[in-house]
Structures are given as structure tokens and as C-alpha cells.
């Protein structure tokens, strides 16, 4: 299998639009890396450049240490799974999977063996003689996967392969791809806009926005230690709550004051660290699952419950705190609790601070 | 009640239009089986008194229609296949490749469609004469090898094919020509059939250009030969009708054979957009 390396890769389209801006990162052998970000962030363009479907405007890409800038897609030893499956409509499932092998002039009996082996892994044996049009969405996606793995390429590229499936099937296929990764021990690069897919599948996640990499990290580190406000808001569902305000001194302690009257005092021990940010724009971040309802501590706030969404094991509480809208995720409180005021607290160790959108460590 | 009257009225109208459209064809076929002199009697007859194959016999024995038939067939088939090849290739490139000046070039080609064919006939004739192709099959085949309408039709259809299909084949290792031949052509089959039908009918029925470009009688196509027939045998309407019936027969057969493909959408199920 193979390592993939991107060095200062940029893509500028005609008309000057910079889709990917000086992106560099490495993907280790057998690693599953997910590129995630909102639409237009450059993740698909980056993947397409790795595939060779898009020319680089600048920089270089290495696969297994070899520069591939001028290598056509077919000689990069990669396979790609597309969002719309891109199955050849006039060919049967067998022919779809065998196409790449036939083109590469594999002997007929070897092709048969390879296709049958792959079909077995993906449980497609019974569908080999069918045409794509009679298959369900999930089956089509499995055929697309089969077409990719049958050639045993060095690198697998996935371009939002699950976004056309319904929610249930998506969860199922997500697990299937993860299992496949373990089974094949292959290097995989996966593009998605769904942070949940990124969190559950990736060994590492590359978060992109406006063509720039905002952070590369393991899923849980990304969740716990986002480097900036964008990453903090993008990873996690429901998204992290932000209370925007200004850094001030309050009774000699650094604090964040929001326009609605909300005030959050930081510890004495952070005084030195945070004093340089006084008067800067800042945001206090707290994840919905970290807001304690009915908590009582010295810094407890009164928030109005505007809506409750019971999800079963948990409920979502839509809160109004001094005009700021927050969402809290917690065990369902007693059934009597309706739309009223609750005391909420933000556990110190769970609070994030962003000054001018950059994370400031509160350790 | 009101609706029933409306439906009835509509159906009667459609029936009337169908009769007006079909009657000449039916009469043509019917008259071709009449003996000499029966077609123009008064009151006119719609069906022959006695069913006679004399006119067809005459066509093959006296007029050598077999030769004209063969000419038309060779030319129509050649032009259809050759133009399908070039039109589909050009349409493929215009739809799926990026190159400098693509849009401008296509607009330029498209704008040539407003020039009437008659305008180009003289220069075309002079060019082909210079090349020594006049009075050969090539005089018909070369100008018909590619046409803007065909390229346009293929390009428009091909644009609805997702790029990912082409890209998947590229990654699978196919060369440009393999993609064209093994993926693109099968996928655009419905439009190819449509274009084949148009081209075949167009070439089969074409009159003016073969009349100009082919002067030797042995090179005549059916419509040209038929027009000649009118001059020589103007007193022979039954013979004319037999010639006309034979002329449209292949077109009808081609249409009947291809109509299923023509209607079928092959893309179903390939991709989900």
C-alpha cells in the first residue's frame, strides 16, 4: 500500500478563483483520512487533484514517494468511488467490475477469479448478471466499491460516496467501508461534508474551509481541542454554542461580557494569560452536551427553555440566555419540566475560549 | 357528457387529419398495383380492379431500378455510418473535453447552420470537381461525413451524461479512444439511433445534391431516377407510384426497426443525481 503526500498544493481556476490554497499534508500507509468541510471548501478539488482528474496550479503530490503531477490517473494506481456511483449503465455488475481489469489486459480466468472474490466480500454474488438500473441505491454503491477494490489499488479515493443514500443505509454503509478498510489495510482518502461520517470513519480528519486547511487531527482531539472557532462549530452535533462578546476585567479578573448582559469570569490562574486579550472580540464556546441544567455553582445563569426536543435517551433544550440562543443536550429532566426558567452552569474544564476566532487554551 | 363530446370531437378531428395525411400514401401503394391507365380514370378508383404486379416488373426489367436502389443503399449506409462516427466523436469532445477556444469554435460552427445549403452547393461542386470526385460515390459521401446539426445533437445529449462516468473509466485505465468507444458510444445509443434515422432518411431522400453531383445514369440514386422516370414516362402514373412505393419502403423498414431504440432511454439507473 502507499503513502500520499501533498506539498503546497494549490488550485486556481480560470477567472482567478482559488479553490485550494497552499495545502500540505501527509497520509500514511494504511491510514484512513477524511477531508471534511462545508461545500466549496476545496475538499473535492483536493481529492480530484490526488486522482489526477484536476491539474495542479502549484505544488506537488507524491504517491509512494513518486511525484505524480504529470502522471495520468490510470497510472497512479488509485481507485475512486463517486458520489453518483458512476456505474457503466450498459454493463452488468460483473462487467462493471471487470472493466478496469480487461483494459489492463488481465487474463480472462484471473479476471473471473478477482471479480468473484470481490463480489463475495461485498455480497454481490447474486447480482453479477444484473444491470445497474435494476439495483437499489445501496447495491449500486456496493458495486461502485467493488469496482474500486477489485483492482487492488494502492490508494482508495471516496468522493462523498454515501450522500445519495437514505439515513439508515448510510449508517450501514459507513460501517461497511470502515470494516473494508480494516480488512484490506488500504490507504483511503474520503471526502464528506458530514462531520458525523468524518468522526466515525477517519483515523485522522482534515478540516478545510475556503481552500485552506484549518486543522488536521484525530477525531476526538479535533472534538476536544479545536484550533479555531470554525472547527469548533463544525465538528460535533448539535454544534458548539458560542456566546460572543468582549474580553474585559471584572473585579480584577479576566471575563467575557456579551452585549445582552451575560458575564463569564475566568479563574484567577488565567489572569496573566488572558490579560493581553482585554478589549478583544471573543467568544465563549460550550458544547450542548456539556451544559449542566439545574446546576448550582457560583457561576450559574438563569436561562429560559424555549423548546424541548425529546430524542429518547436524551433531550435537546433550546435555551435563551440573555438573548443568546443556546442548545443543551441532557438526560430528559422530569416530565413536569416544561417551558420555564432553569439554572445552567458551564463546567470550567469544558469551556472553550476563542479570541478573534482563534482558540485560547484555558489549561 | 360535455367531456365525452369534447373527446369525440377531438378524435374525429385527429381521424380527419390522419386520413388527409395517409390517403396519398395509401393511394400511392394502391395505384402501384393497378394496370396501365387505371389510376387516372373518372370517377377515381381507390383500389385496383385487378391486382397487378406489372408496374413492378417493368421497374426491374425496363428501368433497372435495382441499380438505383443499390446506389441509394450504398450511399445512405456509408453516409450514415461515417457521419455517425465523426459527429459522435466531435460531440464527445465538445461535451466532455476542455480546450482553449472551445465555446468560440462551437459557436462558429453553429452559426454556419444559418447558411442555406443551396449557397454552398456551387463552391462544393467546384471543389469536388477539382478533386475529381464528381460522378463518384465520394461526391455524396464526403460532404455528408459530418454535419453541425449532428454534432450539436450529440453534444447536447452528451452533456447530460455525468462527467464522473468518463472519469471513472479514465481511472479504470481506459484511453480516450477506449472511453469513446466502450463507454460513450453505448451510453449515447438512443441519440445515435435518432441521428442515424435522420441521416439515413436525409441521404435516402436527398434529391438536389445527387442530381448535381451524379450525372452518369448508372450512378443515380432513387429520387433522381424517379424524377427521370417522370420525364420519360409521364403517361405512366402507375409506374411512377410503383417507383415511389419502392423508394419509401426502406425508410419505413429502417424506422420500424429502430423505433424501439429511438424511444428507449438507456441511461436509466446509471447514476443518481
Short mmCIF file of N, CA, C and O in Angstrom, two decimals, chain B residues 110-157:
data_model
loop_
_atom_site.label_atom_id
_atom_site.label_comp_id
_atom_site.label_asym_id
_atom_site.label_seq_id
_atom_site.Cartn_x
_atom_site.Cartn_y
_atom_site.Cartn_z
N UNK B 110 -21.82 26.45 -35.14
CA UNK B 110 -23.27 26.52 -35.04
C UNK B 110 -23.83 27.62 -35.95
O UNK B 110 -24.87 27.45 -36.59
N UNK B 111 -23.09 28.72 -36.01
CA UNK B 111 -23.58 29.84 -36.81
C UNK B 111 -23.62 29.47 -38.29
O UNK B 111 -24.36 30.06 -39.06
N UNK B 112 -22.81 28.48 -38.70
CA UNK B 112 -22.83 28.11 -40.10
C UNK B 112 -24.14 27.44 -40.50
O UNK B 112 -24.43 27.26 -41.68
N UNK B 113 -24.93 27.06 -39.48
CA UNK B 113 -26.22 26.43 -39.79
C UNK B 113 -27.20 27.40 -40.44
O UNK B 113 -28.15 26.97 -41.10
N UNK B 114 -26.96 28.70 -40.26
CA UNK B 114 -27.91 29.66 -40.85
C UNK B 114 -27.65 29.84 -42.35
O UNK B 114 -28.46 30.42 -43.06
N UNK B 115 -26.52 29.34 -42.84
CA UNK B 115 -26.25 29.46 -44.29
C UNK B 115 -27.06 28.37 -45.01
O UNK B 115 -26.93 27.19 -44.71
N UNK B 116 -27.88 28.77 -45.97
CA UNK B 116 -28.69 27.76 -46.68
C UNK B 116 -27.78 26.81 -47.48
O UNK B 116 -26.75 27.24 -48.02
N UNK B 117 -28.19 25.56 -47.52
CA UNK B 117 -27.38 24.54 -48.20
C UNK B 117 -27.14 24.91 -49.66
O UNK B 117 -26.07 24.65 -50.21
N UNK B 118 -28.14 25.55 -50.27
CA UNK B 118 -28.02 25.88 -51.69
C UNK B 118 -26.84 26.81 -51.97
O UNK B 118 -26.22 26.76 -53.03
N UNK B 119 -26.56 27.68 -50.98
CA UNK B 119 -25.48 28.64 -51.16
C UNK B 119 -24.14 27.92 -51.31
O UNK B 119 -23.27 28.34 -52.07
N UNK B 120 -24.00 26.83 -50.56
CA UNK B 120 -22.70 26.14 -50.57
C UNK B 120 -22.59 25.15 -51.73
O UNK B 120 -21.52 24.59 -51.95
N UNK B 121 -23.66 24.95 -52.46
CA UNK B 121 -23.63 23.89 -53.46
C UNK B 121 -22.63 24.14 -54.58
O UNK B 121 -21.89 23.23 -54.98
N UNK B 122 -22.61 25.38 -55.07
CA UNK B 122 -21.71 25.68 -56.19
C UNK B 122 -20.24 25.53 -55.78
O UNK B 122 -19.49 24.79 -56.43
N UNK B 123 -19.82 26.23 -54.70
CA UNK B 123 -18.41 26.04 -54.29
C UNK B 123 -18.08 24.57 -54.00
O UNK B 123 -16.99 24.10 -54.35
N UNK B 124 -19.02 23.88 -53.39
CA UNK B 124 -18.79 22.47 -53.06
C UNK B 124 -18.58 21.66 -54.35
O UNK B 124 -17.68 20.84 -54.46
N UNK B 125 -19.42 21.96 -55.33
CA UNK B 125 -19.34 21.25 -56.60
C UNK B 125 -17.99 21.49 -57.25
O UNK B 125 -17.32 20.57 -57.72
N UNK B 126 -17.57 22.79 -57.23
CA UNK B 126 -16.30 23.13 -57.88
C UNK B 126 -15.13 22.45 -57.18
O UNK B 126 -14.20 21.94 -57.82
N UNK B 127 -15.20 22.44 -55.84
CA UNK B 127 -14.13 21.79 -55.07
C UNK B 127 -14.04 20.30 -55.39
O UNK B 127 -12.97 19.75 -55.64
N UNK B 128 -15.21 19.66 -55.37
CA UNK B 128 -15.23 18.22 -55.60
C UNK B 128 -14.81 17.89 -57.05
O UNK B 128 -14.16 16.87 -57.30
N UNK B 129 -15.17 18.80 -57.95
CA UNK B 129 -14.80 18.58 -59.34
C UNK B 129 -13.28 18.65 -59.49
O UNK B 129 -12.66 17.82 -60.16
N UNK B 130 -12.72 19.66 -58.80
CA UNK B 130 -11.26 19.83 -58.81
C UNK B 130 -10.57 18.55 -58.29
O UNK B 130 -9.53 18.15 -58.78
N UNK B 131 -11.19 17.95 -57.30
CA UNK B 131 -10.61 16.74 -56.72
C UNK B 131 -10.94 15.49 -57.53
O UNK B 131 -10.47 14.39 -57.21
N UNK B 132 -11.77 15.66 -58.52
CA UNK B 132 -12.11 14.52 -59.38
C UNK B 132 -13.13 13.56 -58.80
O UNK B 132 -13.19 12.40 -59.17
N UNK B 133 -13.92 14.06 -57.88
CA UNK B 133 -14.89 13.18 -57.22
C UNK B 133 -16.29 13.23 -57.83
O UNK B 133 -17.15 12.45 -57.46
N UNK B 134 -16.52 14.22 -58.72
CA UNK B 134 -17.86 14.34 -59.29
C UNK B 134 -18.17 13.08 -60.07
O UNK B 134 -17.30 12.51 -60.75
N UNK B 135 -19.44 12.67 -59.93
CA UNK B 135 -19.90 11.45 -60.59
C UNK B 135 -19.30 10.17 -59.97
O UNK B 135 -19.20 9.14 -60.62
N UNK B 136 -18.88 10.30 -58.71
CA UNK B 136 -18.48 9.09 -57.96
C UNK B 136 -19.27 9.10 -56.64
O UNK B 136 -19.84 10.13 -56.26
N UNK B 137 -19.26 7.97 -55.96
CA UNK B 137 -19.95 7.92 -54.66
C UNK B 137 -19.39 8.95 -53.69
O UNK B 137 -20.09 9.51 -52.85
N UNK B 138 -18.08 9.21 -53.83
CA UNK B 138 -17.43 10.13 -52.90
C UNK B 138 -18.03 11.54 -52.95
O UNK B 138 -17.98 12.28 -51.96
N UNK B 139 -18.60 11.90 -54.08
CA UNK B 139 -19.21 13.22 -54.21
C UNK B 139 -20.39 13.38 -53.24
O UNK B 139 -20.75 14.49 -52.86
N UNK B 140 -21.00 12.28 -52.87
CA UNK B 140 -22.12 12.33 -51.92
C UNK B 140 -21.60 12.07 -50.50
O UNK B 140 -22.02 12.70 -49.54
N UNK B 141 -20.64 11.15 -50.40
CA UNK B 141 -20.18 10.74 -49.07
C UNK B 141 -19.36 11.84 -48.39
O UNK B 141 -19.59 12.15 -47.22
N UNK B 142 -18.45 12.45 -49.12
CA UNK B 142 -17.55 13.43 -48.48
C UNK B 142 -18.31 14.61 -47.87
O UNK B 142 -18.12 14.91 -46.69
N UNK B 143 -19.22 15.25 -48.60
CA UNK B 143 -19.92 16.37 -47.94
C UNK B 143 -20.80 15.91 -46.77
O UNK B 143 -21.13 16.71 -45.90
N UNK B 144 -21.15 14.65 -46.75
CA UNK B 144 -22.05 14.18 -45.68
C UNK B 144 -21.31 13.57 -44.50
O UNK B 144 -21.93 13.06 -43.57
N UNK B 145 -19.97 13.64 -44.51
CA UNK B 145 -19.21 12.94 -43.48
C UNK B 145 -19.44 13.48 -42.07
O UNK B 145 -19.31 12.76 -41.09
N UNK B 146 -19.71 14.76 -41.96
CA UNK B 146 -20.00 15.34 -40.64
C UNK B 146 -20.92 16.51 -40.86
O UNK B 146 -20.87 17.15 -41.91
N UNK B 147 -21.79 16.76 -39.92
CA UNK B 147 -22.60 17.97 -40.03
C UNK B 147 -22.87 18.57 -38.66
O UNK B 147 -22.91 17.87 -37.66
N UNK B 148 -23.05 19.88 -38.69
CA UNK B 148 -23.16 20.62 -37.43
C UNK B 148 -24.38 20.17 -36.64
O UNK B 148 -24.31 20.02 -35.42
N UNK B 149 -25.45 19.93 -37.34
CA UNK B 149 -26.66 19.51 -36.63
C UNK B 149 -26.41 18.24 -35.84
O UNK B 149 -26.77 18.13 -34.67
N UNK B 150 -25.73 17.30 -36.48
CA UNK B 150 -25.42 16.03 -35.81
C UNK B 150 -24.51 16.24 -34.60
O UNK B 150 -24.74 15.68 -33.53
N UNK B 151 -23.49 17.06 -34.79
CA UNK B 151 -22.56 17.33 -33.68
C UNK B 151 -23.31 17.99 -32.53
O UNK B 151 -23.15 17.63 -31.36
N UNK B 152 -24.16 18.95 -32.90
CA UNK B 152 -24.94 19.67 -31.90
C UNK B 152 -25.85 18.70 -31.11
O UNK B 152 -25.90 18.73 -29.89
N UNK B 153 -26.50 17.84 -31.84
CA UNK B 153 -27.43 16.89 -31.21
C UNK B 153 -26.68 15.98 -30.22
O UNK B 153 -27.10 15.78 -29.09
N UNK B 154 -25.54 15.46 -30.67
CA UNK B 154 -24.74 14.56 -29.82
C UNK B 154 -24.22 15.33 -28.61
O UNK B 154 -24.27 14.86 -27.48
N UNK B 155 -23.73 16.53 -28.85
CA UNK B 155 -23.14 17.31 -27.76
C UNK B 155 -24.20 17.59 -26.69
O UNK B 155 -23.95 17.41 -25.50
N UNK B 156 -25.37 18.01 -27.14
CA UNK B 156 -26.42 18.34 -26.16
C UNK B 156 -26.79 17.11 -25.33
O UNK B 156 -26.95 17.18 -24.14
N UNK B 157 -26.88 15.97 -25.97
CA UNK B 157 -27.23 14.75 -25.26
C UNK B 157 -26.09 14.35 -24.32
O UNK B 157 -26.31 13.97 -23.17
#
